[in-house]
Coordinates of C-alpha atoms in Angstrom, one line a residue:
Chain A
V25 CA 268.8 35.6 136.5
G26 CA 269.9 31.9 136.3
C27 CA 272.9 30.3 137.8
T28 CA 275.6 29.4 135.3
A29 CA 278.4 27.0 135.6
A30 CA 280.7 29.9 136.5
D31 CA 278.3 31.1 139.2
L32 CA 278.2 27.6 140.6
V33 CA 282.0 27.4 140.7
T34 CA 282.0 30.7 142.6
A35 CA 279.5 29.3 145.1
I36 CA 281.5 26.1 145.5
R37 CA 284.6 28.1 146.2
A38 CA 282.7 30.0 148.9
V39 CA 281.6 26.7 150.4
A40 CA 285.2 25.6 150.6
V41 CA 286.1 28.8 152.5
T42 CA 283.2 28.3 154.9
V43 CA 284.2 24.7 155.5
A44 CA 287.8 25.8 156.2
E45 CA 286.6 28.5 158.6
H46 CA 284.4 26.0 160.5
R47 CA 286.8 23.2 160.5
V48 CA 287.6 23.3 164.2
E49 CA 283.9 23.8 165.1
L50 CA 283.0 20.6 163.1
I51 CA 285.9 18.7 164.7
Q52 CA 284.6 19.6 168.1
L53 CA 281.1 18.7 167.4
D54 CA 282.2 15.4 166.0
R55 CA 284.5 14.7 168.8
A56 CA 281.6 15.0 171.3
I57 CA 279.5 12.2 169.6
G58 CA 281.6 10.7 166.8
D59 CA 285.2 10.1 165.9
G60 CA 286.3 13.7 165.6
D61 CA 287.3 13.7 162.0
H62 CA 284.3 15.4 160.2
G63 CA 285.9 18.8 160.0
E64 CA 289.2 17.5 159.0
N65 CA 287.7 15.2 156.3
L66 CA 285.4 17.8 154.9
D67 CA 288.1 20.4 154.8
R68 CA 290.4 18.0 153.0
G69 CA 287.6 17.2 150.5
F70 CA 286.8 20.8 149.6
T71 CA 290.5 21.6 149.4
A72 CA 290.7 18.9 146.8
V73 CA 287.6 20.3 145.1
L74 CA 289.3 23.7 144.8
A75 CA 292.3 22.0 143.1
A76 CA 290.0 20.1 140.8
L77 CA 288.2 23.3 139.8
D78 CA 291.5 24.9 139.1
A79 CA 292.6 22.0 136.9
A80 CA 289.3 21.7 134.9
T81 CA 286.7 24.0 133.5
P82 CA 283.4 22.1 133.7
D83 CA 281.1 23.7 131.1
S84 CA 277.7 23.2 132.7
P85 CA 276.2 23.3 136.2
S86 CA 275.7 19.6 136.0
A87 CA 279.4 19.0 135.2
V88 CA 280.5 21.3 138.1
L89 CA 278.3 19.3 140.5
K90 CA 279.6 16.0 139.2
L91 CA 283.2 17.1 139.6
V92 CA 282.5 18.1 143.2
A93 CA 280.7 14.7 143.8
T94 CA 283.5 12.5 142.6
T95 CA 286.2 14.5 144.3
L96 CA 284.3 14.5 147.6
I97 CA 283.6 10.7 147.5
S98 CA 287.3 9.9 146.9
K99 CA 288.8 12.5 149.2
V100 CA 286.5 12.8 152.2
G101 CA 286.4 9.1 153.1
G102 CA 284.3 7.4 155.8
A103 CA 280.6 7.8 155.5
A104 CA 280.5 11.6 154.9
G105 CA 282.3 11.2 151.5
P106 CA 279.8 8.8 149.9
L107 CA 276.9 10.8 151.5
Y108 CA 277.9 14.2 150.3
G109 CA 279.2 12.8 147.1
T110 CA 275.9 11.1 146.3
A111 CA 274.1 14.3 147.2
F112 CA 276.1 16.2 144.6
L113 CA 275.9 13.4 142.1
R114 CA 272.1 13.1 142.2
A115 CA 271.9 16.9 142.1
S116 CA 274.1 16.8 139.0
N117 CA 271.9 14.2 137.3
A118 CA 268.7 16.2 138.2
V119 CA 269.9 19.2 136.2
K120 CA 271.6 17.5 133.2
D121 CA 271.8 19.4 130.0
R122 CA 270.8 22.8 131.5
A123 CA 273.1 25.7 130.8
E124 CA 271.6 27.8 133.6
L125 CA 269.7 26.8 136.7
G126 CA 266.5 28.7 137.6
P127 CA 264.7 28.5 141.0
S128 CA 262.8 25.4 140.1
D129 CA 266.0 23.7 138.9
V130 CA 267.6 24.4 142.3
V131 CA 264.6 22.9 144.0
E132 CA 264.9 19.8 141.8
A133 CA 268.6 19.5 142.6
L134 CA 268.1 19.8 146.3
T135 CA 265.3 17.3 146.2
A136 CA 267.5 14.8 144.3
A137 CA 270.3 15.4 146.7
L138 CA 268.1 14.5 149.7
G139 CA 266.9 11.4 147.9
G140 CA 270.6 10.4 147.4
V141 CA 271.5 10.9 151.0
V142 CA 268.5 9.0 152.2
A143 CA 269.1 6.1 149.8
R144 CA 272.8 5.9 150.7
G145 CA 272.6 6.4 154.5
K146 CA 269.1 4.9 155.1
A147 CA 268.5 7.6 157.7
E148 CA 265.1 9.1 158.5
L149 CA 264.1 12.4 159.9
G150 CA 264.9 12.5 163.6
D151 CA 267.8 10.1 163.5
K152 CA 270.2 12.9 164.3
T153 CA 272.0 13.0 160.9
M154 CA 272.4 15.4 158.0
V155 CA 268.9 14.4 156.9
D156 CA 267.6 16.5 159.8
A157 CA 269.0 19.6 158.1
L158 CA 268.5 18.6 154.4
D159 CA 264.9 17.4 154.7
P160 CA 263.5 20.6 156.2
A161 CA 265.6 22.6 153.7
V162 CA 264.0 20.8 150.8
K163 CA 260.5 21.2 152.2
A164 CA 261.2 25.0 152.6
A165 CA 262.9 25.5 149.3
A166 CA 260.6 27.8 147.3
G167 CA 260.8 31.2 145.8
D168 CA 260.8 33.2 142.6
S169 CA 264.6 33.5 142.5
V170 CA 267.6 31.2 143.1
A171 CA 268.6 33.4 146.0
S172 CA 265.2 33.2 147.7
V173 CA 265.0 29.4 147.2
L174 CA 268.5 28.9 148.7
T175 CA 267.9 31.4 151.5
A176 CA 264.7 29.6 152.5
A177 CA 266.5 26.3 152.4
A178 CA 269.5 27.5 154.4
D179 CA 267.2 29.0 157.1
A180 CA 265.3 25.7 157.4
A181 CA 268.5 23.7 157.4
S182 CA 269.9 25.9 160.2
A183 CA 266.8 25.4 162.3
G184 CA 266.9 21.7 161.5
A185 CA 270.5 21.4 162.7
D186 CA 269.7 23.3 165.9
A187 CA 266.9 20.9 166.5
T188 CA 269.3 17.9 166.4
V189 CA 270.8 19.0 169.8
P190 CA 268.3 17.1 172.1
L191 CA 268.0 14.1 169.8
V192 CA 269.3 10.7 170.5
A193 CA 271.3 9.4 167.5
R194 CA 269.8 6.4 165.7
K195 CA 272.2 6.2 162.7
G196 CA 276.0 6.5 162.2
R197 CA 278.7 6.3 164.8
A198 CA 276.9 8.6 167.2
S199 CA 274.2 6.0 167.6
Y200 CA 276.7 3.8 169.5
L201 CA 276.5 6.4 172.3
G202 CA 272.8 5.9 172.7
E203 CA 271.3 8.4 175.2
R204 CA 274.7 10.1 175.7
S205 CA 274.5 11.4 172.1
A206 CA 271.7 13.9 173.3
G207 CA 272.8 17.4 174.2
H208 CA 275.1 17.9 171.1
M209 CA 274.4 19.2 167.7
D210 CA 274.9 16.6 164.9
P211 CA 278.1 17.6 163.0
G212 CA 276.6 16.3 159.7
A213 CA 273.5 18.4 160.1
R214 CA 275.7 21.4 161.0
S215 CA 277.9 21.0 157.9
T216 CA 274.9 20.7 155.7
S217 CA 273.4 23.9 157.0
L218 CA 276.8 25.6 156.6
L219 CA 277.0 24.5 152.9
L220 CA 273.5 25.7 152.1
R221 CA 274.2 29.1 153.9
A222 CA 277.3 29.6 151.7
F223 CA 275.3 28.8 148.6
A224 CA 272.5 31.2 149.7
E225 CA 275.0 34.1 150.4
V226 CA 276.7 33.8 147.0
A227 CA 273.3 33.7 145.3
A228 CA 272.1 36.8 147.1
Q229 CA 275.1 38.9 145.9
Chain B
V28 CA 280.9 -16.6 127.1
T29 CA 281.5 -13.3 128.8
M30 CA 281.3 -13.9 132.5
V31 CA 280.1 -11.5 135.2
G32 CA 283.0 -10.1 137.2
L33 CA 283.2 -9.7 140.9
V34 CA 284.7 -7.0 143.2
V35 CA 285.5 -7.6 146.9
V36 CA 285.4 -4.4 148.9
S37 CA 286.9 -4.6 152.4
H38 CA 288.4 -2.3 155.0
S39 CA 291.5 -4.5 154.9
A40 CA 293.6 -5.0 151.8
T41 CA 294.7 -8.4 153.2
L42 CA 291.1 -9.6 153.8
A43 CA 290.0 -8.6 150.3
V44 CA 292.9 -10.5 148.7
G45 CA 292.2 -13.5 150.9
V46 CA 288.6 -13.7 150.0
V47 CA 289.5 -13.4 146.3
E48 CA 292.0 -16.2 146.8
V49 CA 289.4 -18.6 148.2
A50 CA 286.7 -17.7 145.5
A51 CA 289.2 -17.9 142.6
Q52 CA 290.0 -21.5 143.4
M53 CA 286.4 -22.4 142.8
A54 CA 285.9 -20.2 139.7
P55 CA 289.1 -20.1 137.8
D56 CA 287.8 -18.2 134.8
V57 CA 285.9 -15.4 136.7
T58 CA 287.6 -12.0 137.1
I59 CA 287.5 -11.3 140.8
V60 CA 289.2 -8.1 141.9
A61 CA 290.2 -7.1 145.5
A62 CA 289.6 -3.5 146.6
G63 CA 290.6 -3.4 150.2
G64 CA 292.2 -0.8 152.4
T65 CA 292.7 2.9 152.1
G66 CA 295.4 2.6 149.4
D67 CA 298.1 3.9 151.7
G68 CA 298.3 0.9 154.0
G69 CA 295.5 2.0 156.3
I70 CA 292.3 0.3 157.3
G71 CA 289.3 1.8 155.4
T72 CA 287.9 1.9 151.9
N73 CA 289.1 3.8 148.9
F74 CA 286.5 5.0 146.3
D75 CA 289.1 5.4 143.5
A76 CA 290.3 1.8 144.1
V77 CA 286.8 0.5 144.1
T78 CA 285.9 2.4 140.9
A79 CA 289.1 1.0 139.2
A80 CA 288.3 -2.5 140.4
I81 CA 284.8 -2.4 138.9
E82 CA 286.2 -1.2 135.6
Q83 CA 288.8 -4.0 135.7
A84 CA 286.3 -6.7 136.6
D85 CA 283.8 -5.7 133.9
G86 CA 284.4 -7.9 130.8
G87 CA 281.0 -6.8 129.3
A88 CA 278.6 -8.8 131.4
G89 CA 278.6 -6.4 134.4
V90 CA 280.0 -6.6 137.9
V91 CA 278.6 -7.8 141.3
V92 CA 280.2 -6.0 144.2
L93 CA 280.5 -7.4 147.7
Y94 CA 281.5 -5.5 150.8
D95 CA 282.5 -6.2 154.4
L96 CA 280.9 -3.7 156.7
G97 CA 279.9 -0.1 157.6
S98 CA 280.9 2.6 155.2
A99 CA 282.2 0.1 152.7
R100 CA 278.6 -0.4 151.6
M101 CA 278.2 3.4 150.8
V102 CA 281.5 3.5 149.0
A103 CA 280.6 0.4 147.0
E104 CA 277.1 1.8 146.2
A105 CA 278.5 5.2 145.2
A106 CA 281.0 3.6 142.9
A107 CA 278.4 1.3 141.4
E108 CA 276.1 4.3 140.8
L109 CA 278.8 5.8 138.6
A110 CA 279.7 2.5 136.8
D111 CA 278.1 1.2 133.6
N112 CA 276.6 -2.0 135.0
A113 CA 277.4 -2.9 138.6
I114 CA 275.2 -4.3 141.4
V115 CA 276.1 -4.1 145.1
V116 CA 274.8 -7.1 147.1
D117 CA 274.1 -7.5 150.8
A118 CA 275.7 -10.8 151.5
P119 CA 278.1 -12.5 153.9
L120 CA 281.5 -11.6 152.4
V121 CA 283.2 -15.0 152.1
E122 CA 280.1 -17.2 151.4
G123 CA 278.6 -14.6 149.2
T124 CA 281.7 -14.2 147.1
V125 CA 282.2 -18.0 146.7
V126 CA 278.6 -18.5 145.7
A127 CA 278.7 -15.5 143.3
A128 CA 281.9 -16.7 141.8
V129 CA 280.5 -20.2 141.1
S130 CA 277.4 -18.7 139.7
A131 CA 279.4 -16.4 137.4
Q132 CA 281.6 -19.3 136.3
G133 CA 278.5 -21.2 135.3
G134 CA 277.6 -18.3 132.9
S135 CA 274.8 -16.7 134.9
A136 CA 273.6 -13.2 134.1
I137 CA 274.4 -10.4 136.5
E138 CA 271.0 -10.4 138.3
D139 CA 271.3 -14.2 138.9
V140 CA 274.8 -13.9 140.2
A141 CA 273.7 -11.1 142.6
H142 CA 270.7 -13.2 143.7
A143 CA 272.9 -16.2 144.3
A144 CA 275.2 -14.1 146.5
E145 CA 272.3 -12.7 148.5
S146 CA 270.9 -16.1 149.0
A147 CA 274.2 -17.3 150.6
A148 CA 273.1 -15.9 154.0
G149 CA 270.0 -18.2 154.2
E150 CA 271.5 -21.3 152.6
A151 CA 272.0 -23.2 155.9
E152 CA 268.3 -23.2 156.5
M153 CA 267.5 -24.4 153.1
I154 CA 269.0 -27.8 153.8
E155 CA 265.9 -29.1 155.6
P156 CA 264.7 -32.7 155.0
E157 CA 261.3 -31.2 154.0
S158 CA 262.7 -29.4 151.0
V159 CA 262.6 -32.4 148.8
G160 CA 260.5 -30.0 146.7
I161 CA 261.5 -31.2 143.3
V162 CA 260.6 -34.8 143.9
G163 CA 257.3 -34.1 145.6
A164 CA 256.2 -31.4 143.1
V165 CA 256.4 -33.6 140.1
D166 CA 253.1 -35.5 140.1
V167 CA 254.2 -38.0 137.5
A168 CA 251.3 -40.4 137.9
G169 CA 248.5 -37.8 137.9
G170 CA 250.0 -35.2 135.6
M171 CA 251.1 -37.1 132.6
G172 CA 247.7 -37.9 131.1
V173 CA 246.3 -34.3 131.1
A174 CA 249.6 -32.5 130.5
A175 CA 249.6 -29.9 127.7
A176 CA 252.5 -30.2 125.3
P177 CA 254.8 -27.7 126.9
L178 CA 254.4 -29.4 130.3
A179 CA 255.6 -32.6 128.8
D180 CA 259.0 -30.9 128.2
I181 CA 259.5 -30.2 131.9
I182 CA 258.0 -33.4 133.3
E183 CA 261.1 -35.5 132.5
F184 CA 262.3 -36.8 135.7
V185 CA 265.6 -38.7 136.1
E186 CA 267.3 -40.2 139.1
A187 CA 270.5 -42.0 139.8
S188 CA 272.6 -43.0 142.8
V189 CA 276.3 -42.3 142.9
T190 CA 278.9 -43.4 145.4
L191 CA 281.5 -40.8 146.3
T192 CA 285.1 -42.0 146.2
D193 CA 287.0 -38.9 147.5
E194 CA 287.6 -39.3 151.2
L195 CA 286.4 -35.7 151.8
G196 CA 283.1 -36.2 150.0
L197 CA 281.7 -33.2 148.2
H198 CA 284.1 -30.7 149.7
A199 CA 284.7 -27.2 148.4
R200 CA 286.2 -27.8 145.0
P201 CA 284.0 -30.7 143.9
A202 CA 280.9 -28.9 145.2
A203 CA 281.9 -25.8 143.2
L204 CA 282.5 -27.9 140.1
V205 CA 279.1 -29.6 140.5
A206 CA 277.3 -26.3 141.2
R207 CA 278.7 -24.5 138.2
T208 CA 278.2 -27.4 135.9
M209 CA 274.6 -27.9 137.0
T210 CA 274.0 -24.2 136.5
G211 CA 274.6 -24.8 132.8
F212 CA 271.7 -27.2 132.3
D213 CA 268.0 -26.3 131.8
A214 CA 267.1 -28.6 134.7
S215 CA 266.3 -28.5 138.4
V216 CA 268.8 -30.7 140.1
T217 CA 268.6 -32.0 143.7
I218 CA 271.2 -34.0 145.4
R219 CA 270.1 -36.0 148.4
F220 CA 272.2 -37.6 151.1
G221 CA 270.2 -39.4 153.7
E222 CA 267.5 -37.0 154.9
A223 CA 269.3 -33.9 153.7
T224 CA 268.8 -32.3 150.3
A225 CA 270.7 -29.7 148.4
D226 CA 270.0 -27.6 145.3
G227 CA 272.6 -28.9 142.7
R228 CA 273.5 -25.4 141.8
S229 CA 274.3 -24.3 145.3
V230 CA 277.9 -24.8 146.3
L231 CA 277.2 -24.1 150.0
A232 CA 274.2 -26.4 150.2
L233 CA 276.3 -29.2 148.5
M234 CA 279.1 -28.7 151.0
A235 CA 276.6 -28.6 153.9
L236 CA 275.4 -32.1 153.0
G237 CA 278.4 -33.3 155.0
T238 CA 279.3 -36.2 152.8
R239 CA 282.4 -38.3 153.1
G240 CA 284.1 -40.9 151.0
G241 CA 282.0 -44.1 150.4
D242 CA 278.7 -42.2 151.0
E243 CA 276.0 -42.8 148.4
V244 CA 274.2 -39.7 147.2
R245 CA 271.1 -39.6 145.1
I246 CA 270.7 -37.1 142.3
S247 CA 267.3 -36.3 140.8
A248 CA 266.6 -33.9 138.0
T249 CA 263.6 -32.5 136.2
G250 CA 263.4 -30.3 133.1
P251 CA 264.3 -30.5 129.4
Q252 CA 268.0 -31.4 130.2
A253 CA 267.4 -33.6 133.2
A254 CA 269.0 -36.7 131.6
E255 CA 272.1 -34.8 130.5
A256 CA 272.5 -33.2 134.0
V257 CA 272.3 -36.6 135.7
Q258 CA 274.7 -38.2 133.2
V259 CA 277.2 -35.4 133.6
F260 CA 277.0 -35.7 137.4
Q261 CA 277.7 -39.4 137.1
D262 CA 280.6 -38.7 134.7
L263 CA 282.1 -36.1 137.1
A264 CA 281.8 -38.6 140.0
A265 CA 283.5 -41.3 138.0
R266 CA 286.4 -39.0 137.5
N267 CA 286.4 -38.1 141.2
F268 CA 285.4 -34.6 140.3
G269 CA 288.8 -33.8 138.9
E270 CA 290.5 -34.3 142.3

């Protein structure tokens, strides 16, 4: 069974709930190695996404993703806004004109999202950024259903986020801390794994 | 002629407005829009403001976007990705905006305006005595006899000496006037002052010649419109570059 625009809206709403639930955790992670606003900013962004989804009825998965993208870029601010926004924007472009998303469409969307994040942030694997969650997620994304693709991606993202703990940051504000950035999970990698987990759980229902 | 527009993205609203102010003086007909600050008085960038600025600046020939630092690049790039025809350039904000503005005023296409802005960072090194490239490259004596017909068009080589009357020499406004005027000719134009040379289309290189009133500069040009370019430069100098 494919993922329709309505299914995707349901998933995005679940993502917003997850972000709100983990707001304090993300703030604490970011306070350790960044400026402490990641949870606040992301929560504000997805609250705005909920309002945008209430106000409009995008008629395709691509249109849903684009609405999320533009809302996040304008409401999240800092670097996370353009990074997540570009991820959703590239995903939107990757699945244009498709009424429903099948497993291979989801893989394409995730691949495009990673390409956007890398292009925008210029981070590589191991730099202690959201790429460390998203890159393994894309590599693991495979399966014969949308749910299995997303579950595989979420599992890999979660492991990737855990693996950022010992890393020394080489991109973003955490890189200013040098060696002292080691010993903490990267908040961007954590939020990426949370987003993918929320998508996977909705898809599995 | 529809000119390329410019957008200046900065963390500070005041800084963006100030950069626009400087560049606008040298390129009065180019639409240059400031997009600085968070929109509510804070320090930061605002995606919606940048998007609106790009729309406002686009008169049909596209928009070149310059930014100050950090996440301003990502905001500018994300906005450009959603726009019809916008290029984000990695350039020093003030110099890049000035050079891009002069290039746009001269009627350059979007890629050329972007390239001009990006070259602003390295302009200081270009003003080496060795870079008398145009003069040295034209082998008039050896080349004329065997030149094929199309080559004859570009072999035209014209030189003239001009004494500057303004006490400040080729300072910002005159340099900008010269650069954008020379951009309009199908000719390579070099201005020499002593051992230093400058591309006639480069406002920063012209300013960096460090001329003063009473100095004599030598203009040389090659290309189909070399004679016109030199004549116009002489005319501009005679009118003290409109100062």
